[in-house]
Amino acid sequence: MLGRLTIRARITIGSVLVAAVIFAIAMMAAHAQVVSILLAADATLARADLDSYALEVVANPSGLVDDSGKGLLVSIRDPSGQVKLDTLPRHIHRVVEHRAGRNETFSSGEDGTAFVVVGRLVKTTTGEWSLWAARSTASSLLAMRSLDIAFVLGGIVLLVAFGFASWLLASAALGPVRRMRQRAESLGMDSTSVLPVARAQDELSELATTLNDFLGRVRASSAREKQVVSDAAHELRTPLSALKTQLELAHDDFDDAAALAAQVIAAERSVARLSSLATNLLELSRLDAQAVRVRPCSAEDLVSELMGCIDRARLIGLANDAEVGFTVSLVSPVDDRARFAISAENFARLADNLLANSVAVISPGGSVDADLTEEPGKIVLRVTDSGPGMDETFLPHAFDRFSRADDSRTASTGGSGLGLALVRAIATAANGTVHLQNTGGGLLATVSIPKM
């Protein structure tokens, strides 16, 4: 039920309950202390009542004890046990008449009347006299009841005042939260506005700062998604338009087998480009979501995958007589325990993209070299080509999605601009790095994957 209440109400109720417990404990402690003080006062008065009698029996141990109209509740018993004076109530008399004389204090009550009884043993020349005095505690109890009522009423007033103060303080404390919520309702994904951050270095300012950081990341993610959707739509429109045109031309060439075959082949290339684009987009989305657990592999596994990538690159390079070579340098002896946080499939996809990009841009008879080296704490793949390189101003943007270099590297490829973005996503997922640099006679791509 408390979960349905507002935070302000829960803070107020909790504060009042805590205050009620504290007040109750304080009132019980104060009650016990006042009762103790009142009983001690009654006992002191009862002892004072015996002082005159004690002086009298010491001065005249064989004489009669004179009450002298004092009206005190006392009992005087001589050394022989004879009661010289007894003005105690009956129920107290029954208690002390057979009680040996001693210096003590106790309470006694009957019929709703309570007394504090004080005993004193007085030594005289004729022996020990037993003196008892009693004082009614009715006035003390009456005062205590009045004080208890005052405690209860005062506690109720204090609780009401405390609850009201807690409500005001909770409202004031939650005021910045309310303003923050109202400001958040007016924020939009395309807006540059942020939540207000108070100057005080408190929890609310830290919350506002954290929410602003989160809002910035969400906006950046939303902007990237919009850009990716826009770029993907643009990239898909070109091959789809070409495919539509090729199919329309194929309808017109039904009576010409050679022309029909050419249009079908062209359509197959468009479909292949669409398939590659869709595959890369799906792979990038999978890596961004980090939904798939990586299966670590050894250096030997990476070498085996690289061999397959080299074979595929050589097949692609047959069209322009490309020379694709490789070198492998592993530590000796081989450390079978070394594992790298990249799956064999992802490493193959990474190497395939780098090799295919290099093969696509080199001139006929050019070369592409791949070098896989195991270094302390990491394994490094370097792919070098004899192509024209990249514009230095484009290098910082080479790994952006759908980015393309100048015509010197894209005129013959018709690429979608996702290959290097996929390479960086795979390397980043493995806690690795990727770097591009011009060598003066081509481009060098360096991928470093650390050991686990």
Short mmCIF file of C-alpha atoms in Angstrom, two decimals:
data_model
loop_
_atom_site.label_atom_id
_atom_site.label_comp_id
_atom_site.label_asym_id
_atom_site.label_seq_id
_atom_site.Cartn_x
_atom_site.Cartn_y
_atom_site.Cartn_z
CA MET A 1 0.00 0.00 0.00
CA LEU A 2 2.88 2.38 0.78
CA GLY A 3 4.13 1.82 -2.75
CA ARG A 4 1.09 3.69 -4.07
CA LEU A 5 1.86 6.79 -2.02
CA THR A 6 3.99 9.64 -3.25
CA ILE A 7 7.58 9.94 -2.11
CA ARG A 8 6.66 13.04 -0.13
CA ALA A 9 3.91 11.14 1.71
CA ARG A 10 6.21 8.19 2.38
CA ILE A 11 8.95 10.47 3.75
CA THR A 12 6.43 12.23 5.99
CA ILE A 13 4.87 9.01 7.28
CA GLY A 14 8.27 7.44 7.87
CA SER A 15 9.55 10.53 9.68
CA VAL A 16 6.44 10.68 11.89
CA LEU A 17 6.72 6.97 12.76
CA VAL A 18 10.39 7.32 13.66
CA ALA A 19 9.63 10.45 15.70
CA ALA A 20 6.75 8.64 17.44
CA VAL A 21 9.04 5.81 18.49
CA ILE A 22 11.67 8.28 19.73
CA PHE A 23 9.06 10.33 21.61
CA ALA A 24 7.56 7.20 23.19
CA ILE A 25 10.95 6.00 24.39
CA ALA A 26 11.78 9.48 25.70
CA MET A 27 8.43 9.76 27.53
CA MET A 28 8.82 6.31 29.10
CA ALA A 29 12.33 7.21 30.25
CA ALA A 30 11.12 10.57 31.60
CA HIS A 31 8.16 8.86 33.32
CA ALA A 32 10.43 6.34 35.02
CA GLN A 33 12.84 9.09 36.08
CA VAL A 34 10.09 11.30 37.53
CA VAL A 35 8.52 8.35 39.38
CA SER A 36 11.91 7.51 40.84
CA ILE A 37 12.40 11.14 41.95
CA LEU A 38 8.93 11.34 43.53
CA LEU A 39 9.37 8.05 45.39
CA ALA A 40 12.76 9.19 46.62
CA ALA A 41 11.18 12.46 47.83
CA ASP A 42 8.43 10.58 49.70
CA ALA A 43 11.04 8.31 51.27
CA THR A 44 13.08 11.33 52.34
CA LEU A 45 10.01 12.89 53.96
CA ALA A 46 9.26 9.62 55.76
CA ARG A 47 12.80 9.49 57.14
CA ALA A 48 12.42 13.08 58.30
CA ASP A 49 9.24 12.04 60.14
CA LEU A 50 11.30 9.59 62.20
CA ASP A 51 13.97 12.08 63.19
CA SER A 52 12.08 13.58 66.15
CA TYR A 53 11.09 10.15 67.46
CA ALA A 54 14.63 8.88 67.15
CA LEU A 55 15.87 11.82 69.23
CA GLU A 56 13.14 11.21 71.80
CA VAL A 57 13.87 7.52 72.38
CA VAL A 58 17.58 8.22 72.64
CA ALA A 59 16.97 10.96 75.20
CA ASN A 60 14.40 9.01 77.22
CA PRO A 61 14.71 5.29 76.41
CA SER A 62 12.47 4.27 79.32
CA GLY A 63 9.79 6.89 78.92
CA LEU A 64 6.65 7.05 76.85
CA VAL A 65 6.74 8.19 73.28
CA ASP A 66 4.70 11.34 72.83
CA ASP A 67 2.71 11.72 69.63
CA SER A 68 2.19 15.40 70.40
CA GLY A 69 -0.51 15.64 67.80
CA LYS A 70 1.92 15.39 64.96
CA GLY A 71 -0.49 13.37 62.89
CA LEU A 72 2.30 11.29 61.35
CA LEU A 73 2.01 7.67 60.26
CA VAL A 74 4.56 5.95 62.48
CA SER A 75 5.09 2.79 64.55
CA ILE A 76 7.48 2.76 67.53
CA ARG A 77 8.47 -0.59 69.08
CA ASP A 78 10.76 -0.83 72.11
CA PRO A 79 13.52 -3.40 72.57
CA SER A 80 11.12 -5.81 74.28
CA GLY A 81 8.77 -5.77 71.28
CA GLN A 82 6.09 -3.66 72.92
CA VAL A 83 4.50 -1.13 70.58
CA LYS A 84 4.72 2.30 72.17
CA LEU A 85 3.05 4.19 69.35
CA ASP A 86 1.23 3.02 66.22
CA THR A 87 -0.60 5.31 63.80
CA LEU A 88 0.10 3.26 60.67
CA PRO A 89 -2.75 2.09 58.44
CA ARG A 90 -3.92 -1.41 59.27
CA HIS A 91 -2.48 -3.13 56.22
CA ILE A 92 0.94 -1.56 56.81
CA HIS A 93 0.76 -2.42 60.53
CA ARG A 94 0.26 -6.08 59.61
CA VAL A 95 3.39 -5.93 57.49
CA VAL A 96 5.72 -4.33 60.05
CA GLU A 97 4.42 -5.76 63.36
CA HIS A 98 6.32 -9.00 62.88
CA ARG A 99 9.10 -7.49 60.81
CA ALA A 100 12.47 -7.26 62.49
CA GLY A 101 13.63 -3.73 62.90
CA ARG A 102 16.11 -2.64 60.25
CA ASN A 103 17.12 0.31 58.17
CA GLU A 104 15.16 -0.19 54.95
CA THR A 105 12.67 1.34 52.54
CA PHE A 106 9.84 -0.46 50.72
CA SER A 107 6.46 0.23 49.17
CA SER A 108 3.13 -1.12 50.25
CA GLY A 109 -0.35 -0.65 48.90
CA GLU A 110 -3.91 -1.88 49.38
CA ASP A 111 -7.33 -0.78 48.13
CA GLY A 112 -5.72 1.45 45.55
CA THR A 113 -3.69 3.39 48.14
CA ALA A 114 0.08 3.25 47.94
CA PHE A 115 2.60 4.09 50.66
CA VAL A 116 6.33 4.25 50.94
CA VAL A 117 7.51 2.74 54.24
CA VAL A 118 10.84 3.59 55.90
CA GLY A 119 12.36 1.63 58.77
CA ARG A 120 15.04 2.74 61.20
CA LEU A 121 16.86 0.88 63.97
CA VAL A 122 17.86 3.15 66.87
CA LYS A 123 20.32 1.93 69.53
CA THR A 124 19.78 3.15 73.12
CA THR A 125 21.06 2.20 76.55
CA THR A 126 18.10 -0.12 76.97
CA GLY A 127 18.46 -1.84 73.61
CA GLU A 128 17.43 -1.36 69.95
CA TRP A 129 14.20 0.40 69.09
CA SER A 130 12.39 -0.28 65.80
CA LEU A 131 10.90 2.81 64.18
CA TRP A 132 8.67 2.79 61.10
CA ALA A 133 7.19 5.67 59.16
CA ALA A 134 4.87 5.68 56.15
CA ARG A 135 4.06 8.35 53.56
CA SER A 136 1.20 8.20 51.11
CA THR A 137 2.25 8.41 47.46
CA ALA A 138 -1.22 9.44 46.28
CA SER A 139 -0.18 13.04 45.62
CA SER A 140 2.91 11.87 43.76
CA LEU A 141 0.85 9.48 41.63
CA LEU A 142 -1.68 12.20 40.94
CA ALA A 143 1.09 14.53 39.86
CA MET A 144 2.52 11.75 37.72
CA ARG A 145 -0.82 11.17 36.00
CA SER A 146 -1.08 14.88 35.24
CA LEU A 147 2.46 14.82 33.93
CA ASP A 148 1.70 11.75 31.77
CA ILE A 149 -1.29 13.53 30.26
CA ALA A 150 0.91 16.53 29.56
CA PHE A 151 3.50 14.22 27.99
CA VAL A 152 0.90 12.57 25.73
CA LEU A 153 -0.70 15.84 24.65
CA GLY A 154 2.68 17.45 24.14
CA GLY A 155 3.87 14.42 22.16
CA ILE A 156 0.80 14.57 19.92
CA VAL A 157 1.36 18.28 19.29
CA LEU A 158 5.04 17.67 18.59
CA LEU A 159 4.23 14.80 16.21
CA VAL A 160 1.73 16.96 14.30
CA ALA A 161 4.25 19.78 14.10
CA PHE A 162 7.01 17.34 13.13
CA GLY A 163 4.82 15.78 10.44
CA PHE A 164 3.96 19.20 9.03
CA ALA A 165 7.63 20.21 9.06
CA SER A 166 8.58 16.91 7.38
CA TRP A 167 5.96 17.53 4.68
CA LEU A 168 7.34 21.03 4.02
CA LEU A 169 10.96 19.83 4.02
CA ALA A 170 10.15 16.90 1.70
CA SER A 171 8.30 19.27 -0.62
CA ALA A 172 11.27 21.64 -0.65
CA ALA A 173 13.73 18.78 -1.19
CA LEU A 174 11.67 17.32 -4.05
CA GLY A 175 11.13 20.71 -5.67
CA PRO A 176 14.23 20.39 -7.91
CA VAL A 177 13.08 16.89 -8.92
CA ARG A 178 9.68 18.25 -9.89
CA ARG A 179 11.28 21.03 -11.92
CA MET A 180 13.65 18.52 -13.49
CA ARG A 181 10.70 16.33 -14.51
CA GLN A 182 8.85 19.30 -16.00
CA ARG A 183 11.97 20.28 -17.92
CA ALA A 184 12.46 16.69 -19.10
CA GLU A 185 8.90 16.61 -20.46
CA SER A 186 9.72 19.56 -22.71
CA LEU A 187 12.94 18.05 -24.06
CA GLY A 188 12.99 16.47 -27.49
CA MET A 189 15.40 14.14 -29.23
CA ASP A 190 16.29 16.84 -31.76
CA SER A 191 16.72 19.52 -29.09
CA THR A 192 20.02 20.61 -27.63
CA SER A 193 18.49 21.56 -24.27
CA VAL A 194 19.56 19.69 -21.14
CA LEU A 195 18.35 19.34 -17.58
CA PRO A 196 19.33 22.12 -15.17
CA VAL A 197 22.25 21.28 -12.89
CA ALA A 198 22.27 22.98 -9.51
CA ARG A 199 25.41 24.68 -8.26
CA ALA A 200 25.35 22.63 -5.06
CA GLN A 201 27.37 19.43 -5.34
CA ASP A 202 24.62 17.18 -4.02
CA GLU A 203 22.83 14.02 -5.13
CA LEU A 204 20.36 15.94 -7.32
CA SER A 205 23.10 17.72 -9.23
CA GLU A 206 24.85 14.39 -9.73
CA LEU A 207 21.56 12.88 -10.94
CA ALA A 208 21.03 15.76 -13.37
CA THR A 209 24.59 15.39 -14.67
CA THR A 210 24.16 11.64 -15.13
CA LEU A 211 20.82 12.11 -16.91
CA ASN A 212 22.34 14.76 -19.17
CA ASP A 213 25.16 12.38 -20.09
CA PHE A 214 22.62 9.64 -20.74
CA LEU A 215 20.49 12.05 -22.80
CA GLY A 216 23.56 12.98 -24.83
CA ARG A 217 24.32 9.32 -25.54
CA VAL A 218 20.70 8.63 -26.50
CA ARG A 219 20.62 11.64 -28.82
CA ALA A 220 23.91 10.62 -30.39
CA SER A 221 22.63 7.07 -30.82
CA SER A 222 19.39 8.36 -32.31
CA ALA A 223 21.32 10.62 -34.68
CA ARG A 224 23.52 7.71 -35.73
CA GLU A 225 20.50 5.50 -36.31
CA LYS A 226 18.81 8.19 -38.41
CA GLN A 227 21.99 8.67 -40.37
CA VAL A 228 22.40 4.93 -40.88
CA VAL A 229 18.79 4.57 -42.02
CA SER A 230 19.19 7.51 -44.38
CA ASP A 231 22.47 6.22 -45.76
CA ALA A 232 21.14 2.68 -46.04
CA ALA A 233 18.07 3.93 -47.92
CA HIS A 234 20.33 5.88 -50.26
CA GLU A 235 22.62 2.90 -50.80
CA LEU A 236 19.74 0.52 -51.40
CA ARG A 237 18.03 2.85 -53.86
CA THR A 238 20.87 2.70 -56.40
CA PRO A 239 21.13 -1.11 -56.80
CA LEU A 240 17.35 -1.48 -56.57
CA SER A 241 16.86 1.07 -59.34
CA ALA A 242 19.51 -0.66 -61.44
CA LEU A 243 17.91 -4.06 -60.77
CA LYS A 244 14.49 -2.74 -61.78
CA THR A 245 15.90 -1.30 -64.99
CA GLN A 246 17.76 -4.51 -65.79
CA LEU A 247 14.63 -6.60 -65.30
CA GLU A 248 12.63 -4.24 -67.50
CA LEU A 249 15.27 -4.52 -70.22
CA ALA A 250 15.24 -8.28 -69.81
CA HIS A 251 11.53 -8.26 -70.66
CA ASP A 252 12.35 -6.49 -73.91
CA ASP A 253 15.09 -8.99 -74.77
CA PHE A 254 13.10 -12.22 -74.53
CA ASP A 255 13.70 -12.84 -78.23
CA ASP A 256 17.47 -12.16 -77.93
CA ALA A 257 19.14 -14.87 -75.85
CA ALA A 258 22.53 -13.13 -75.66
CA ALA A 259 21.06 -9.79 -74.58
CA LEU A 260 18.77 -11.54 -72.09
CA ALA A 261 21.72 -13.41 -70.59
CA ALA A 262 23.66 -10.15 -70.23
CA GLN A 263 20.76 -8.49 -68.42
CA VAL A 264 20.35 -11.50 -66.10
CA ILE A 265 24.07 -11.42 -65.28
CA ALA A 266 23.88 -7.70 -64.55
CA ALA A 267 20.83 -8.32 -62.36
CA GLU A 268 22.75 -11.01 -60.45
CA ARG A 269 25.51 -8.48 -59.71
CA SER A 270 22.95 -6.01 -58.38
CA VAL A 271 21.41 -8.73 -56.21
CA ALA A 272 24.87 -9.69 -54.93
CA ARG A 273 25.55 -6.07 -54.02
CA LEU A 274 22.21 -5.85 -52.21
CA SER A 275 22.93 -9.09 -50.37
CA SER A 276 26.40 -7.88 -49.33
CA LEU A 277 24.97 -4.58 -48.11
CA ALA A 278 22.23 -6.32 -46.09
CA THR A 279 24.73 -8.80 -44.62
CA ASN A 280 27.11 -6.04 -43.54
CA LEU A 281 24.28 -4.02 -41.99
CA LEU A 282 23.06 -7.03 -40.03
CA GLU A 283 26.57 -7.84 -38.87
CA LEU A 284 27.16 -4.28 -37.73
CA SER A 285 23.87 -4.30 -35.82
CA ARG A 286 24.82 -7.59 -34.17
CA LEU A 287 28.20 -6.24 -33.10
CA ASP A 288 26.69 -2.99 -31.81
CA ALA A 289 24.19 -4.93 -29.71
CA GLN A 290 26.92 -7.34 -28.49
CA ALA A 291 24.26 -10.03 -28.46
CA VAL A 292 26.59 -12.88 -29.42
CA ARG A 293 29.15 -14.35 -27.07
CA VAL A 294 32.64 -14.43 -28.48
CA ARG A 295 34.28 -17.83 -28.75
CA PRO A 296 37.99 -17.16 -28.12
CA CYS A 297 40.45 -18.85 -30.43
CA SER A 298 44.17 -19.53 -30.49
CA ALA A 299 46.84 -18.13 -32.80
CA GLU A 300 46.80 -21.37 -34.79
CA ASP A 301 43.06 -20.95 -35.38
CA LEU A 302 43.67 -17.43 -36.69
CA VAL A 303 46.40 -18.71 -39.03
CA SER A 304 44.01 -21.31 -40.44
CA GLU A 305 41.35 -18.66 -41.06
CA LEU A 306 43.90 -16.37 -42.71
CA MET A 307 44.84 -19.13 -45.15
CA GLY A 308 41.23 -19.38 -46.25
CA CYS A 309 41.03 -15.59 -46.63
CA ILE A 310 44.18 -15.58 -48.79
CA ASP A 311 42.70 -18.23 -51.07
CA ARG A 312 39.51 -16.22 -51.52
CA ALA A 313 41.48 -13.01 -52.17
CA ARG A 314 43.53 -14.80 -54.85
CA LEU A 315 40.36 -15.93 -56.60
CA ILE A 316 39.06 -12.35 -56.57
CA GLY A 317 42.40 -11.06 -57.89
CA LEU A 318 42.53 -13.41 -60.88
CA ALA A 319 40.59 -10.86 -62.94
CA ASN A 320 43.41 -8.29 -62.86
CA ASP A 321 46.34 -10.63 -62.32
CA ALA A 322 46.82 -9.57 -58.68
CA GLU A 323 49.57 -11.11 -56.60
CA VAL A 324 48.40 -11.97 -53.08
CA GLY A 325 51.05 -13.09 -50.60
CA PHE A 326 51.28 -13.67 -46.85
CA THR A 327 53.71 -14.25 -44.01
CA VAL A 328 53.10 -15.70 -40.54
CA SER A 329 55.31 -15.19 -37.48
CA LEU A 330 54.23 -16.94 -34.29
CA VAL A 331 56.15 -17.16 -31.02
CA SER A 332 58.30 -20.24 -30.52
CA PRO A 333 57.60 -22.46 -28.71
CA VAL A 334 53.89 -22.08 -29.40
CA ASP A 335 51.93 -21.04 -26.31
CA ASP A 336 48.84 -23.25 -26.49
CA ARG A 337 47.25 -21.35 -23.63
CA ALA A 338 47.17 -17.99 -25.46
CA ARG A 339 43.63 -17.04 -26.46
CA PHE A 340 42.31 -13.99 -28.24
CA ALA A 341 38.85 -12.47 -27.68
CA ILE A 342 37.78 -12.85 -31.28
CA SER A 343 35.97 -15.72 -32.92
CA ALA A 344 37.42 -17.42 -35.97
CA GLU A 345 34.39 -16.30 -38.05
CA ASN A 346 34.83 -12.66 -37.08
CA PHE A 347 38.55 -12.75 -37.79
CA ALA A 348 37.87 -14.24 -41.22
CA ARG A 349 35.27 -11.55 -41.94
CA LEU A 350 37.75 -8.86 -40.85
CA ALA A 351 40.57 -10.25 -43.00
CA ASP A 352 38.26 -10.81 -45.99
CA ASN A 353 37.17 -7.17 -45.95
CA LEU A 354 40.71 -5.82 -45.74
CA LEU A 355 42.02 -8.12 -48.47
CA ALA A 356 39.02 -7.54 -50.76
CA ASN A 357 39.38 -3.75 -50.40
CA SER A 358 43.08 -3.95 -51.28
CA VAL A 359 42.57 -6.29 -54.24
CA ALA A 360 39.82 -4.03 -55.61
CA VAL A 361 41.96 -0.88 -55.76
CA ILE A 362 45.30 -2.14 -57.08
CA SER A 363 46.25 -1.81 -60.71
CA PRO A 364 46.50 -4.91 -62.93
CA GLY A 365 49.54 -6.89 -61.85
CA GLY A 366 49.61 -5.17 -58.44
CA SER A 367 50.30 -6.87 -55.14
CA VAL A 368 48.65 -7.37 -51.76
CA ASP A 369 50.57 -8.73 -48.76
CA ALA A 370 49.17 -9.98 -45.46
CA ASP A 371 51.39 -10.42 -42.40
CA LEU A 372 50.18 -12.10 -39.18
CA THR A 373 52.63 -11.62 -36.30
CA GLU A 374 52.31 -12.67 -32.69
CA GLU A 375 53.83 -10.01 -30.46
CA PRO A 376 54.05 -9.78 -26.65
CA GLY A 377 50.49 -9.62 -25.35
CA LYS A 378 48.80 -9.38 -28.75
CA ILE A 379 48.57 -10.61 -32.32
CA VAL A 380 48.82 -8.17 -35.22
CA LEU A 381 47.49 -8.45 -38.77
CA ARG A 382 48.98 -6.09 -41.35
CA VAL A 383 47.59 -5.83 -44.90
CA THR A 384 49.63 -3.80 -47.40
CA ASP A 385 48.68 -3.06 -51.00
CA SER A 386 50.34 -1.35 -53.97
CA GLY A 387 47.31 0.81 -54.67
CA PRO A 388 47.01 4.59 -54.79
CA GLY A 389 46.52 4.98 -51.03
CA MET A 390 43.98 7.33 -49.44
CA ASP A 391 43.64 11.06 -49.17
CA GLU A 392 45.10 12.09 -45.81
CA THR A 393 42.04 14.20 -45.05
CA PHE A 394 39.82 11.13 -45.48
CA LEU A 395 41.79 8.78 -43.21
CA PRO A 396 40.08 9.96 -39.97
CA HIS A 397 36.68 9.20 -41.56
CA ALA A 398 37.60 5.96 -43.31
CA PHE A 399 35.88 3.80 -40.66
CA ASP A 400 32.61 5.74 -40.68
CA ARG A 401 29.64 3.89 -42.06
CA PHE A 402 28.87 4.55 -45.74
CA SER A 403 31.95 6.73 -46.07
CA ARG A 404 33.92 6.54 -49.30
CA ALA A 405 37.35 7.74 -50.26
CA ASP A 406 38.10 9.68 -53.41
CA ASP A 407 37.54 8.17 -56.83
CA SER A 408 41.04 6.71 -56.92
CA ARG A 409 39.98 4.00 -54.49
CA THR A 410 36.27 3.59 -55.31
CA ALA A 411 35.83 3.98 -59.02
CA SER A 412 36.13 0.29 -59.68
CA THR A 413 34.62 -1.11 -56.55
CA GLY A 414 31.15 0.33 -56.23
CA GLY A 415 31.46 -0.49 -52.52
CA SER A 416 28.87 0.46 -49.96
CA GLY A 417 31.30 2.02 -47.48
CA LEU A 418 30.57 -0.59 -44.78
CA GLY A 419 33.62 -2.82 -45.09
CA LEU A 420 36.01 -0.75 -42.96
CA ALA A 421 33.20 0.11 -40.52
CA LEU A 422 32.68 -3.63 -40.03
CA VAL A 423 36.43 -4.12 -39.56
CA ARG A 424 36.54 -1.52 -36.81
CA ALA A 425 33.42 -2.93 -35.11
CA ILE A 426 34.93 -6.43 -35.03
CA ALA A 427 38.27 -5.16 -33.69
CA THR A 428 36.58 -3.00 -31.06
CA ALA A 429 34.43 -5.92 -29.90
CA ALA A 430 37.68 -7.85 -29.32
CA ASN A 431 39.16 -4.90 -27.33
CA GLY A 432 41.55 -4.37 -30.21
CA THR A 433 42.49 -1.47 -32.48
CA VAL A 434 42.66 -0.83 -36.22
CA HIS A 435 44.73 1.81 -37.99
CA LEU A 436 45.24 2.99 -41.56
CA GLN A 437 48.23 4.82 -42.99
CA ASN A 438 49.66 5.64 -46.37
CA THR A 439 53.02 4.06 -47.15
CA GLY A 440 53.88 6.22 -50.14
CA GLY A 441 53.29 3.32 -52.48
CA GLY A 442 49.95 2.06 -51.19
CA LEU A 443 47.97 1.67 -47.97
CA LEU A 444 48.79 -0.20 -44.76
CA ALA A 445 45.96 -1.49 -42.55
CA THR A 446 47.04 -2.66 -39.08
CA VAL A 447 44.74 -4.61 -36.76
CA SER A 448 45.89 -5.46 -33.21
CA ILE A 449 44.01 -8.02 -31.06
CA PRO A 450 45.19 -8.38 -27.42
CA LYS A 451 45.47 -11.66 -25.57
CA MET A 452 42.80 -12.51 -23.04
#
